[in-house]
Short mmCIF file of C-alpha atoms in Angstrom, two decimals:
data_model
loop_
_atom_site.label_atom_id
_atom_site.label_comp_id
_atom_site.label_asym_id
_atom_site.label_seq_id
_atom_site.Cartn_x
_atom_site.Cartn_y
_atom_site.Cartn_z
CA UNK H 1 -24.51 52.84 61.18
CA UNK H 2 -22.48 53.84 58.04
CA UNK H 3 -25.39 55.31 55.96
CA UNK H 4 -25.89 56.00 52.89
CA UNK H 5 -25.01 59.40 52.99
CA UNK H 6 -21.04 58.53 52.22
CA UNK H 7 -22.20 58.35 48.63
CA UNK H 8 -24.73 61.00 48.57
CA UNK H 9 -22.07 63.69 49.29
CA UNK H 10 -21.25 62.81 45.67
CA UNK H 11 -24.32 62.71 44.52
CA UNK H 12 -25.95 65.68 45.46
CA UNK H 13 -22.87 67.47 45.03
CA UNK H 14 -24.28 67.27 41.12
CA UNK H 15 -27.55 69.34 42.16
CA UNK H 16 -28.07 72.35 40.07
CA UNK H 17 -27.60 74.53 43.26
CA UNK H 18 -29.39 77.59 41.31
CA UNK H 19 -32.44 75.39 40.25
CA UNK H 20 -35.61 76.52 40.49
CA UNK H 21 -37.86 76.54 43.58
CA UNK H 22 -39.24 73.06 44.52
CA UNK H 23 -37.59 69.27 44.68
CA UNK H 24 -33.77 69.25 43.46
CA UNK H 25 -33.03 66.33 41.54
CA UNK H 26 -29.34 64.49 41.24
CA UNK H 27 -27.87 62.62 38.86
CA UNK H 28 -27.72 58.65 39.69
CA UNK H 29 -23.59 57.66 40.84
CA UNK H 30 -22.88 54.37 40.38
CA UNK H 31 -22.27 52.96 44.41
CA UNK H 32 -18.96 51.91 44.40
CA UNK H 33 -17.52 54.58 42.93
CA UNK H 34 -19.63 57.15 44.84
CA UNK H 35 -19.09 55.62 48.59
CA UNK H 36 -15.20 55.03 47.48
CA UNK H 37 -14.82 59.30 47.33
CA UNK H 38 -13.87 61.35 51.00
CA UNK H 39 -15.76 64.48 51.25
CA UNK H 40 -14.11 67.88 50.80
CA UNK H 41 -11.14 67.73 53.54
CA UNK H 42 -12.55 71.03 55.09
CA UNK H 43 -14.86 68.96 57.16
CA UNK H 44 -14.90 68.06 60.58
CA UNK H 45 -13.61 64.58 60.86
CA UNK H 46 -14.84 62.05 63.52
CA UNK H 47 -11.37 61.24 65.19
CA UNK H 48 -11.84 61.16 68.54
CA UNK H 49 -14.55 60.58 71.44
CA UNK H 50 -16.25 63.50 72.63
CA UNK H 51 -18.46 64.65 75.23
CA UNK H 52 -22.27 64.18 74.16
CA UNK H 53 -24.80 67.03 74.83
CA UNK H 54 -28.54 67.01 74.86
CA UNK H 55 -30.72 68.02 73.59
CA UNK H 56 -27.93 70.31 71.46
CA UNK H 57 -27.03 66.48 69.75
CA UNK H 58 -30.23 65.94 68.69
CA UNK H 59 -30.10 69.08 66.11
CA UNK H 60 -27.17 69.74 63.18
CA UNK H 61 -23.84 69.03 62.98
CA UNK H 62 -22.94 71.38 60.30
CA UNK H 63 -19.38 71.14 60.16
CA UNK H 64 -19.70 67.75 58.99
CA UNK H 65 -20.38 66.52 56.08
CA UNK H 66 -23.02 64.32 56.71
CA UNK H 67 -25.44 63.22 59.05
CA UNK H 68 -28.94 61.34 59.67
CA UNK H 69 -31.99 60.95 61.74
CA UNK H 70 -33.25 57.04 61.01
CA UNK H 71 -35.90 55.15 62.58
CA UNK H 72 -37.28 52.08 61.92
CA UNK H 73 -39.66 49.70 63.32
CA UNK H 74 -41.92 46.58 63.12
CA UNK H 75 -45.75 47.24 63.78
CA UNK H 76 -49.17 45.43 63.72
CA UNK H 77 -53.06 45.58 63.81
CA UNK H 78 -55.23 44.32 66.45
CA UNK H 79 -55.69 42.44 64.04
CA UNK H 80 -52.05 40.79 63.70
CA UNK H 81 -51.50 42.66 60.17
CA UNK H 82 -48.04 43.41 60.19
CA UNK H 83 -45.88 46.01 58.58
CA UNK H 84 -42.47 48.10 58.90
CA UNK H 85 -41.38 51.03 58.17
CA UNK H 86 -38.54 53.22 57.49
CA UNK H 87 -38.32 57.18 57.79
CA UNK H 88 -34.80 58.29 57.12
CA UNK H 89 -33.75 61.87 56.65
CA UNK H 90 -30.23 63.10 55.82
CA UNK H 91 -28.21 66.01 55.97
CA UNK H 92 -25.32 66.51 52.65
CA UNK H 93 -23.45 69.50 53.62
CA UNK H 94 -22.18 70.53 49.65
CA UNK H 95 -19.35 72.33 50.85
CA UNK H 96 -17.54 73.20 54.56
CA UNK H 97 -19.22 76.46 55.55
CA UNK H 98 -21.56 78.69 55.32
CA UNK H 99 -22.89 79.60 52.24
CA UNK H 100 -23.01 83.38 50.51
CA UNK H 101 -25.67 85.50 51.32
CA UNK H 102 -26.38 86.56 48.07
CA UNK H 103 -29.68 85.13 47.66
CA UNK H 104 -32.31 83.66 50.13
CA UNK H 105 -31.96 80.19 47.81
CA UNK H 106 -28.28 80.01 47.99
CA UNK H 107 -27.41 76.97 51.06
CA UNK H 108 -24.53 74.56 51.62
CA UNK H 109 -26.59 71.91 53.03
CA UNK H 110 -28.90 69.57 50.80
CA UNK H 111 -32.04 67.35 52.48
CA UNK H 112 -32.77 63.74 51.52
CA UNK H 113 -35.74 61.41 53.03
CA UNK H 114 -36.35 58.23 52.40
CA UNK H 115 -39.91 56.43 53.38
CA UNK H 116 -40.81 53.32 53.01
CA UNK H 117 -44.05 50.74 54.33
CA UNK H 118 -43.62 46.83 53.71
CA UNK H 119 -46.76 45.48 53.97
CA UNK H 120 -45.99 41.71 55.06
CA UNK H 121 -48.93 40.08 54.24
CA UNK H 122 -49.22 41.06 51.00
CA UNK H 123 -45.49 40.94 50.51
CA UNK H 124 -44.90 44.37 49.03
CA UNK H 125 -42.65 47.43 49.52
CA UNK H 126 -44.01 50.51 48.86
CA UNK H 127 -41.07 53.36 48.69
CA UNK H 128 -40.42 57.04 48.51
CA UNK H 129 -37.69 59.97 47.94
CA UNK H 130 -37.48 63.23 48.34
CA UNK H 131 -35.03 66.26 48.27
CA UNK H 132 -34.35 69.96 48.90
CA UNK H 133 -32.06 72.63 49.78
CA UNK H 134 -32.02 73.82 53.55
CA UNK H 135 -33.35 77.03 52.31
CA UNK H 136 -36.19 79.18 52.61
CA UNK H 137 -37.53 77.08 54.97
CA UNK H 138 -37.90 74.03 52.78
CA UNK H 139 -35.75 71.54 54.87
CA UNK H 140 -33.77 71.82 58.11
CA UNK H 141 -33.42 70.41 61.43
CA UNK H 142 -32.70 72.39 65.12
CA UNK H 143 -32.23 70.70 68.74
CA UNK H 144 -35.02 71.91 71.33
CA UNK H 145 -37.28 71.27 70.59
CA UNK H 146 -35.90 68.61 68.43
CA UNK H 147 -37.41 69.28 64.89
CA UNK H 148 -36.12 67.74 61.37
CA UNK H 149 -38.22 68.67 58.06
CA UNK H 150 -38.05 68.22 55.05
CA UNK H 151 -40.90 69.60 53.23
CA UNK H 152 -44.19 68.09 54.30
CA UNK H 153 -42.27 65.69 56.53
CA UNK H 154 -41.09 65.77 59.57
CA UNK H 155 -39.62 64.47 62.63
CA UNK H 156 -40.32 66.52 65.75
CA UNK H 157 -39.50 66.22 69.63
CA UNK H 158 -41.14 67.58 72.83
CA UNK H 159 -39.74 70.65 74.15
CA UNK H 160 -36.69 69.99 76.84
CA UNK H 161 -37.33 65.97 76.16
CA UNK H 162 -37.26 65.40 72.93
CA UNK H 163 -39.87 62.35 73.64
CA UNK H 164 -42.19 61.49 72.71
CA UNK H 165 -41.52 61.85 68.69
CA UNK H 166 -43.72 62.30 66.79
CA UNK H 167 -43.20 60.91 62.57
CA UNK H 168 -44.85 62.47 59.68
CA UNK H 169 -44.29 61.75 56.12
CA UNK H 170 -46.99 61.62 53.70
CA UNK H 171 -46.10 61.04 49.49
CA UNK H 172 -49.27 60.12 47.20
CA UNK H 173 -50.38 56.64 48.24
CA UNK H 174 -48.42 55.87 51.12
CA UNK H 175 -48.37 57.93 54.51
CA UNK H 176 -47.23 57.24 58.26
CA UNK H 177 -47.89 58.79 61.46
CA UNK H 178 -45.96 58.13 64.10
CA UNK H 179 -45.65 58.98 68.31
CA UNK H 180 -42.56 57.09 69.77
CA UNK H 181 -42.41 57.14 73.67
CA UNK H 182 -39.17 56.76 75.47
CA UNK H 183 -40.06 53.38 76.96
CA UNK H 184 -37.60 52.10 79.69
CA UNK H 185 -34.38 51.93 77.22
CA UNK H 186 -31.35 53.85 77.98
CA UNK H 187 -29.32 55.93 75.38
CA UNK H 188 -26.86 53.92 73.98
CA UNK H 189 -23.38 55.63 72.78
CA UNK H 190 -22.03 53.09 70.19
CA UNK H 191 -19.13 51.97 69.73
CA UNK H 192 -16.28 53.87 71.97
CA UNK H 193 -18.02 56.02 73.74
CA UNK H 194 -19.88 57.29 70.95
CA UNK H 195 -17.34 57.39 68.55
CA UNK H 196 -18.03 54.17 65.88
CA UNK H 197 -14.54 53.14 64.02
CA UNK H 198 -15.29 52.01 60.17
CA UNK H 199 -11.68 51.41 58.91
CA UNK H 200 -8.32 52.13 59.49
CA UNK H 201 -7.84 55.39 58.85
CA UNK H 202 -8.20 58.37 60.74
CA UNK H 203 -11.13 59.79 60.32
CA UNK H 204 -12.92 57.12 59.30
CA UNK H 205 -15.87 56.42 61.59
CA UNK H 206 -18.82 58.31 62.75
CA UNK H 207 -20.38 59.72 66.36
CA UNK H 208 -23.46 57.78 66.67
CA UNK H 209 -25.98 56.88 69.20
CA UNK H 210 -28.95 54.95 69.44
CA UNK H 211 -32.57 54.89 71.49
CA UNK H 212 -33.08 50.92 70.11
CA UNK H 213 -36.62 49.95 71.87
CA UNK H 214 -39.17 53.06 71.51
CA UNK H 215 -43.10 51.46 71.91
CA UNK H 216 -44.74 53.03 69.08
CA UNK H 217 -48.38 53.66 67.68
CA UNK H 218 -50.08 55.25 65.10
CA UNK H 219 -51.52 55.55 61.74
CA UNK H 220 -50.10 53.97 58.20
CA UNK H 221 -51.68 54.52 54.80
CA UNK H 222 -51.49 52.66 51.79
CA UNK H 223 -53.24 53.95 49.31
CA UNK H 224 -57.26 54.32 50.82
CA UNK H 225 -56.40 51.66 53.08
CA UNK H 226 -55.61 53.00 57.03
CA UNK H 227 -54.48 50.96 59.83
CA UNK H 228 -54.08 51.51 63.41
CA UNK H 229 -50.99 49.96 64.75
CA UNK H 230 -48.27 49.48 67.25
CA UNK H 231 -45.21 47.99 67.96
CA UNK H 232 -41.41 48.93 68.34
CA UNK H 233 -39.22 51.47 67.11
CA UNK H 234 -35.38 51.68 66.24
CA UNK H 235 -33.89 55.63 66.46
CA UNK H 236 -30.55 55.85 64.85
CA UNK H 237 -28.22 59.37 64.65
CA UNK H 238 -24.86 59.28 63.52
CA UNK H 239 -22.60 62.35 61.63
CA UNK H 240 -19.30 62.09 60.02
CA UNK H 241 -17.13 63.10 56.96
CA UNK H 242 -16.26 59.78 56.23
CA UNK H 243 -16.03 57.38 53.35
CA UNK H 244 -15.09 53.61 52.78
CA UNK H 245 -12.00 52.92 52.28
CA UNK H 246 -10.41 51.42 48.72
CA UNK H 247 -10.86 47.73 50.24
CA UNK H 248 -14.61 48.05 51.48
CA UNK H 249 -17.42 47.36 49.21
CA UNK H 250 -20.26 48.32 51.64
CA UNK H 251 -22.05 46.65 55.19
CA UNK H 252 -24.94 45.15 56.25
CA UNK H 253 -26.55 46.20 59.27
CA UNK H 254 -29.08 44.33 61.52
CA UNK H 255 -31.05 46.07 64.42
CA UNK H 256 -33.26 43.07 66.37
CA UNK H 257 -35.94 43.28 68.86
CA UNK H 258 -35.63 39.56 70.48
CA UNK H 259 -38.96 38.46 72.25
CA UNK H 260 -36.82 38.16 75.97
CA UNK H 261 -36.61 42.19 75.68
CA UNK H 262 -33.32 42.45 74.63
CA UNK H 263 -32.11 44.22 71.50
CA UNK H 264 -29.27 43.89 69.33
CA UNK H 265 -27.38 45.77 66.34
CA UNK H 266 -23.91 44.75 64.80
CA UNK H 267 -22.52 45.93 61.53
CA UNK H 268 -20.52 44.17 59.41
CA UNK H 269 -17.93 46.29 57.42
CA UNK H 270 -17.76 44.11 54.33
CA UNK H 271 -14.64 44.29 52.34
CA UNK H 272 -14.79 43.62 48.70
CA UNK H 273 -13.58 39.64 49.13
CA UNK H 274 -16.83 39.75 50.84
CA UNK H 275 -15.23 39.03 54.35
CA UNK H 276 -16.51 40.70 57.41
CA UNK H 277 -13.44 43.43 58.41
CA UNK H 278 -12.56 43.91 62.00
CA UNK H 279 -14.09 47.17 62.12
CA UNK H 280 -17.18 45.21 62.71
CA UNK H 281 -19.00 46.22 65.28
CA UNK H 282 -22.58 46.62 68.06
CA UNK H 283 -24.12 46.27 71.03
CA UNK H 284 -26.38 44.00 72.85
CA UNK H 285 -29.29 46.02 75.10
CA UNK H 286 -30.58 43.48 77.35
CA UNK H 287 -34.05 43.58 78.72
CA UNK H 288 -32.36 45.95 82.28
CA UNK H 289 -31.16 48.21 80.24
CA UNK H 290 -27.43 47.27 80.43
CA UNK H 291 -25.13 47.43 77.29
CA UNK H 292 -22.65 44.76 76.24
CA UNK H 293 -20.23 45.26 73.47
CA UNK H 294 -20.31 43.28 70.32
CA UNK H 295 -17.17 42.58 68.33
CA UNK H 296 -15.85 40.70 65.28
CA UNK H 297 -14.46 38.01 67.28
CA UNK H 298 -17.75 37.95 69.30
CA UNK H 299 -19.80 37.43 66.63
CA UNK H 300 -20.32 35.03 63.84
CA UNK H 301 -22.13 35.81 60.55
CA UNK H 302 -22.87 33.86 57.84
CA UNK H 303 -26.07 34.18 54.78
CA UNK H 304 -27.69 31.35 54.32
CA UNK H 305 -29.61 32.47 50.84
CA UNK H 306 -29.71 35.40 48.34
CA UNK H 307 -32.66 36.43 46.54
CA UNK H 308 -31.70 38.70 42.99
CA UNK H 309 -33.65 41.46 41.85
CA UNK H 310 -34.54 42.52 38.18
CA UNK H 311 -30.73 43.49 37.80
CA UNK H 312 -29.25 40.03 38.82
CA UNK H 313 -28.08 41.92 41.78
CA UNK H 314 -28.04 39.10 44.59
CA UNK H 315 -28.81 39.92 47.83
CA UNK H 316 -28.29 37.90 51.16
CA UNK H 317 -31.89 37.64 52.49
CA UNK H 318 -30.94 35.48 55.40
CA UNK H 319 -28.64 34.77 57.54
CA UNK H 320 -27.49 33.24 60.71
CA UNK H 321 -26.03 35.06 63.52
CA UNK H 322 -24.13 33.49 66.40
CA UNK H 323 -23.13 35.06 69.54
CA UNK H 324 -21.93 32.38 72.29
CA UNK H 325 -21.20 34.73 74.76
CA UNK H 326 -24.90 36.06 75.36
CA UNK H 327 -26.20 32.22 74.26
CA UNK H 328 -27.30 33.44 70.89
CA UNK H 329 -28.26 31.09 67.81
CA UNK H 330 -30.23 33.73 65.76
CA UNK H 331 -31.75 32.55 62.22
CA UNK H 332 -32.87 36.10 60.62
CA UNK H 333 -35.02 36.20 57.74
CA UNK H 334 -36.79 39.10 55.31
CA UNK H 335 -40.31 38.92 55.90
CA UNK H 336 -40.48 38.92 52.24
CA UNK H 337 -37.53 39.30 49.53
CA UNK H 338 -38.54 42.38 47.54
CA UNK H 339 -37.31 45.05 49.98
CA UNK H 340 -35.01 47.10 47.34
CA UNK H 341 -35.18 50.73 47.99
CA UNK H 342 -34.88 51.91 44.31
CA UNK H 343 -33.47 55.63 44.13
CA UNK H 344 -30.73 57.74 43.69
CA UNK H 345 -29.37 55.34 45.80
CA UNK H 346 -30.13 51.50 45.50
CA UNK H 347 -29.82 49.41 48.58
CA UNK H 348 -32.10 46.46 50.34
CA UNK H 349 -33.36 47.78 53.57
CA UNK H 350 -36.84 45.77 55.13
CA UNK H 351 -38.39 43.99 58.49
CA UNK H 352 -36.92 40.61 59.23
CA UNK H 353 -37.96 37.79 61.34
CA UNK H 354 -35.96 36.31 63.68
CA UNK H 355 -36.12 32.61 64.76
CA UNK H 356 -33.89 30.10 66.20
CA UNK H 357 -32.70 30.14 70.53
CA UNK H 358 -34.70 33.31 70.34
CA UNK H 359 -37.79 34.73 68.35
CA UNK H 360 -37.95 38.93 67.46
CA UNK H 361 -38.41 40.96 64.46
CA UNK H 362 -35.98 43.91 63.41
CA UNK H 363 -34.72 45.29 59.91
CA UNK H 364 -31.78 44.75 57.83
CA UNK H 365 -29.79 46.94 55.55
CA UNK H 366 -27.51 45.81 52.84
CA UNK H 367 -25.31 48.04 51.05
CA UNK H 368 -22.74 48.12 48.30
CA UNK H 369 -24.16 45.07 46.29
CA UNK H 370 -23.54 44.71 43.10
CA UNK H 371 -23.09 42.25 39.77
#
């Protein structure tokens, strides 16, 4: 959905653009003010739907601001050890255009990643950043074969199929790598078409598609401990020059994998009286492959606790979900609490478990909390 990326336009934009070789670095923005600020108006907007092509989609979108390749997923051993993970890298376009050729380090595009393991029996988060300029072949991304790096990681494709996908990332104590296979899951073009609405204004939304059930295996590290796994995977690409608007103070964002093969993500755009808005949004996958449309008035979402971190920020850690039409009574949980992704940008984002008419696992993201 809505990623982070609406306030790391901001952010980044503070990069010494003439450092030195090696990681950039950014100043921290404080979230509400950051996400709260639209990107320079000489962006693309996302304002209407548009024809999708592949593998061409898969690569850049330079003319907007921002953009994201995000995959999640919920794993175990032979075992039963369980874990998930999170590999997220982002494009921050600095400015519309390209940049001056003056030097081979000059660029108008900035890289983030985020990586993250949760190891769920031991109940801790282990979490990573990193940043470059798209320069000098530090970080970029192209379409065919699809290929995203930044620095030692990497997403890559297979030539004219983009699957499988293979994950790399790698940072001191923690590594993951990844091969994600198709599986029997259709594309899925959220919202209308492909075009995802977050407020009212024009403008204000993001092109975004999904591939929500990808049967993964692998390796994960964590620290001189390796584990063979497998499970599920959740791909996520959106791009837009978009912010929230002055009455939204963030989302949270669940993506499920329910036990009777169907999958699930809605969004809730979260104003700052904490009410769900009506740009609230997903999309129901069930287990043939057909898509159903998920609204607001579809779609009832309540917490049911908040855990607080160190700050006295309070989080809501569970919730229940209810969705009559498709005979949905979901009770989602975090595996465990601590799931705070502590960076330039501070959000909750971990593996949940889902109980209730139906059992699953999937990952939540909440954004914009505060004191």
């Amino acid at each position: 959905m809505l990623r982070l990326c609406l306030l790391l336009i901001v952010v980044l934009c503070a990069c010494d653009r003439e450092a030195p070789p090696g990681r950039d670095t950014a100043q921290t923005v404080p979230i509400g003010q950051g996400m709260g600020i639209d990107p320079d108006s000489g962006f693309a907007r996302a304002t209407l739907p548009r024809a999708f092509e592949f593998p061409a989609d898969h690569g850049a979108h330079p003319a907007y601001a921002t953009e994201w390749w995000y995959f999640t997923g919920n794993l175990h051993t032979d075992d039963d050890a369980r874990f998930g993970y999170q590999l997220t890298l982002f494009r921050i376009g600095l400015v519309p255009g390209a940049a001056a050729d003056d030097s081979d380090w000059r660029t108008s595009q900035i890289y983030m990643g985020h990586l993250a393991i949760s190891d769920i029996g031991q109940g801790l988060h282990h979490s990573r950043e990193r940043f470059s300029r798209a320069a000098v072949g530090l970080a970029g991304a192209q379409s065919d074969p699809l290929r995203v790096w930044l620095g030692p990681w990497s997403i890559d494709g297979t030539p004219g199929g983009t699957f499988p996908i293979r994950l790399k990332a790698e940072d001191n104590d923690i590594a993951i790598a990844l091969t994600l296979e198709r599986g029997d899951r259709p594309r899925v073009l959220q919202g209308e078409q492909g075009l995802s609405r977050k407020g009212a204004a024009p403008g204000n939304a993001s092109y975004y598609y999904s591939h929500t059930r990808l049967p993964t295996r692998g390796e994960i590290r964590i620290a001189d401990r390796h584990y063979r796994i497998s499970g599920n995977s959740w791909f996520d690409r959106e791009w837009s020059s978009s912010a929230l608007a002055a009455d939204q103070a963030g989302w949270d964002w669940f993506s499920l994998h329910l036990d009777d093969g169907r999958d699930l993500m809605f969004y809730r755009m979260r104003g700052k009286d904490g009410v769900a808005q009506r740009f609230s949004s997903g999309v129901l996958v069930d287990a043939e492959g057909t898509t159903h449309a998920l609204s607001l008035d579809g779609v009832k979402s309540e917490p049911t606790r908040t855990w607080q971190d160190e700050n006295g920020v309070a989080y809501p850690v569970a919730w229940n979900l209810s969705i009559p039409q498709h005979a949905l009574e979901l009770h989602i949980e975090a595996a465990f609490d601590d799931q705070v992704m502590r960076h330039t940008v501070r959000y909750w984002e971990g593996a949940v478990v889902v109980s209730g008419s139906h059992s699953g696992a999937g990952y939540l993201e909440l954004s914009g909390y505060a004191n």
